[in-house]
Amino acid sequence: MADTATKARPVLALRIGDVWYALEPVVQGPGPVKAWKLTKPDGESYCVSRDQWGYACECFGFLRWGERRGECKHIASVRSLGLLGGERG
Ligand SMILES: [Zn+2]
């Protein structure tokens, strides 16, 4: 019984456009970094994170345009939910 309880991790769902992503916190230990893993139904996943330098995502769009735009749709969506912190600063 205890085994089942520890294995049953809660997972959030996040919809971007027509795609539902599973949204799971990435535990990185103490410190200001916050990160979330977004997994698409086809299994592809991206890690969205925030550190003292700003936001980052592993998707192609962010790697290509993120430095200029500062965010991709994944970052924008996670931020809009207030899950990355720092929105007020
Ligand atoms: Zn992205």
PDB file of C-alpha atoms and ligand atoms in Angstrom:
ATOM      1  CA  MET A   1       0.000   0.000   0.000  1.00  0.00           C
ATOM      2  CA  ALA A   2       2.729   2.444   0.949  1.00  0.00           C
ATOM      3  CA  ASP A   3       4.529   1.551  -2.267  1.00  0.00           C
ATOM      4  CA  THR A   4       1.582   2.519  -4.414  1.00  0.00           C
ATOM      5  CA  ALA A   5       1.231   5.838  -2.631  1.00  0.00           C
ATOM      6  CA  THR A   6       4.856   6.834  -3.156  1.00  0.00           C
ATOM      7  CA  LYS A   7       4.820   5.858  -6.836  1.00  0.00           C
ATOM      8  CA  ALA A   8       1.637   7.742  -7.633  1.00  0.00           C
ATOM      9  CA  ARG A   9       3.093  11.132  -8.480  1.00  0.00           C
ATOM     10  CA  PRO A  10       0.703  13.940  -9.280  1.00  0.00           C
ATOM     11  CA  VAL A  11       0.965  15.283 -12.813  1.00  0.00           C
ATOM     12  CA  LEU A  12      -0.553  18.500 -14.068  1.00  0.00           C
ATOM     13  CA  ALA A  13      -1.927  18.982 -17.552  1.00  0.00           C
ATOM     14  CA  LEU A  14      -1.186  22.080 -19.620  1.00  0.00           C
ATOM     15  CA  ARG A  15      -2.818  22.857 -22.929  1.00  0.00           C
ATOM     16  CA  ILE A  16      -0.951  24.935 -25.515  1.00  0.00           C
ATOM     17  CA  GLY A  17      -2.967  25.388 -28.671  1.00  0.00           C
ATOM     18  CA  ASP A  18      -4.392  21.960 -29.451  1.00  0.00           C
ATOM     19  CA  VAL A  19      -1.719  20.007 -27.628  1.00  0.00           C
ATOM     20  CA  TRP A  20      -2.014  18.750 -24.070  1.00  0.00           C
ATOM     21  CA  TYR A  21       1.244  18.483 -22.186  1.00  0.00           C
ATOM     22  CA  ALA A  22       1.889  16.604 -18.974  1.00  0.00           C
ATOM     23  CA  LEU A  23       3.510  19.077 -16.618  1.00  0.00           C
ATOM     24  CA  GLU A  24       5.804  17.787 -13.889  1.00  0.00           C
ATOM     25  CA  PRO A  25       8.060  19.688 -11.513  1.00  0.00           C
ATOM     26  CA  VAL A  26      11.763  18.989 -11.910  1.00  0.00           C
ATOM     27  CA  VAL A  27      13.318  18.672  -8.497  1.00  0.00           C
ATOM     28  CA  GLN A  28      16.742  20.286  -8.481  1.00  0.00           C
ATOM     29  CA  GLY A  29      17.386  20.708  -4.811  1.00  0.00           C
ATOM     30  CA  PRO A  30      17.629  23.976  -2.928  1.00  0.00           C
ATOM     31  CA  GLY A  31      18.255  27.231  -4.733  1.00  0.00           C
ATOM     32  CA  PRO A  32      16.439  29.703  -6.914  1.00  0.00           C
ATOM     33  CA  VAL A  33      16.211  27.553 -10.032  1.00  0.00           C
ATOM     34  CA  LYS A  34      12.758  26.410 -10.946  1.00  0.00           C
ATOM     35  CA  ALA A  35      12.069  23.939 -13.695  1.00  0.00           C
ATOM     36  CA  TRP A  36       9.158  22.082 -15.203  1.00  0.00           C
ATOM     37  CA  LYS A  37       9.138  19.207 -17.633  1.00  0.00           C
ATOM     38  CA  LEU A  38       6.517  19.357 -20.366  1.00  0.00           C
ATOM     39  CA  THR A  39       5.787  16.084 -22.130  1.00  0.00           C
ATOM     40  CA  LYS A  40       3.706  15.888 -25.292  1.00  0.00           C
ATOM     41  CA  PRO A  41       1.397  12.942 -26.008  1.00  0.00           C
ATOM     42  CA  ASP A  42       3.950  11.609 -28.518  1.00  0.00           C
ATOM     43  CA  GLY A  43       6.555  11.406 -25.763  1.00  0.00           C
ATOM     44  CA  GLU A  44       8.632  14.393 -26.804  1.00  0.00           C
ATOM     45  CA  SER A  45       9.500  16.526 -23.809  1.00  0.00           C
ATOM     46  CA  TYR A  46      11.000  19.908 -23.029  1.00  0.00           C
ATOM     47  CA  CYS A  47      12.376  21.271 -19.812  1.00  0.00           C
ATOM     48  CA  VAL A  48      11.379  24.855 -19.055  1.00  0.00           C
ATOM     49  CA  SER A  49      13.476  26.515 -16.401  1.00  0.00           C
ATOM     50  CA  ARG A  50      14.293  29.802 -14.767  1.00  0.00           C
ATOM     51  CA  ASP A  51      17.508  30.890 -13.139  1.00  0.00           C
ATOM     52  CA  GLN A  52      19.195  34.167 -12.337  1.00  0.00           C
ATOM     53  CA  TRP A  53      19.848  34.810 -16.036  1.00  0.00           C
ATOM     54  CA  GLY A  54      16.289  34.334 -17.145  1.00  0.00           C
ATOM     55  CA  TYR A  55      14.138  31.684 -18.717  1.00  0.00           C
ATOM     56  CA  ALA A  56      15.184  28.746 -20.832  1.00  0.00           C
ATOM     57  CA  CYS A  57      13.505  25.957 -22.771  1.00  0.00           C
ATOM     58  CA  GLU A  58      14.856  22.975 -24.654  1.00  0.00           C
ATOM     59  CA  CYS A  59      12.546  23.306 -27.643  1.00  0.00           C
ATOM     60  CA  PHE A  60      13.727  24.135 -31.137  1.00  0.00           C
ATOM     61  CA  GLY A  61      11.855  27.429 -31.170  1.00  0.00           C
ATOM     62  CA  PHE A  62      13.592  28.706 -28.069  1.00  0.00           C
ATOM     63  CA  LEU A  63      17.020  27.536 -29.164  1.00  0.00           C
ATOM     64  CA  ARG A  64      16.570  29.341 -32.446  1.00  0.00           C
ATOM     65  CA  TRP A  65      14.729  32.494 -31.394  1.00  0.00           C
ATOM     66  CA  GLY A  66      14.707  32.547 -27.620  1.00  0.00           C
ATOM     67  CA  GLU A  67      17.695  34.804 -27.193  1.00  0.00           C
ATOM     68  CA  ARG A  68      15.941  37.572 -29.035  1.00  0.00           C
ATOM     69  CA  ARG A  69      12.369  36.961 -27.930  1.00  0.00           C
ATOM     70  CA  GLY A  70      13.228  35.839 -24.417  1.00  0.00           C
ATOM     71  CA  GLU A  71      10.660  33.100 -24.387  1.00  0.00           C
ATOM     72  CA  CYS A  72       8.820  30.463 -26.411  1.00  0.00           C
ATOM     73  CA  LYS A  73       5.245  29.268 -26.121  1.00  0.00           C
ATOM     74  CA  HIS A  74       6.216  26.790 -23.433  1.00  0.00           C
ATOM     75  CA  ILE A  75       7.853  29.420 -21.248  1.00  0.00           C
ATOM     76  CA  ALA A  76       4.997  31.845 -21.845  1.00  0.00           C
ATOM     77  CA  SER A  77       2.418  29.241 -20.848  1.00  0.00           C
ATOM     78  CA  VAL A  78       4.185  28.069 -17.715  1.00  0.00           C
ATOM     79  CA  ARG A  79       4.855  31.659 -16.706  1.00  0.00           C
ATOM     80  CA  SER A  80       1.226  32.602 -17.238  1.00  0.00           C
ATOM     81  CA  LEU A  81       0.327  30.036 -14.590  1.00  0.00           C
ATOM     82  CA  GLY A  82       2.804  31.608 -12.179  1.00  0.00           C
ATOM     83  CA  LEU A  83       4.777  28.388 -11.902  1.00  0.00           C
ATOM     84  CA  LEU A  84       8.233  29.796 -12.523  1.00  0.00           C
ATOM     85  CA  GLY A  85       8.202  32.598  -9.997  1.00  0.00           C
ATOM     86  CA  GLY A  86       9.718  36.002 -10.490  1.00  0.00           C
ATOM     87  CA  GLU A  87       6.777  37.350 -12.470  1.00  0.00           C
ATOM     88  CA  ARG A  88       6.613  40.412 -10.295  1.00  0.00           C
ATOM     89  CA  GLY A  89      10.272  41.260 -10.416  1.00  0.00           C
TER      90      GLY A  89
HETATM   91 ZN    ZN B   1       9.839  25.909 -25.650  1.00  0.00          ZN
END
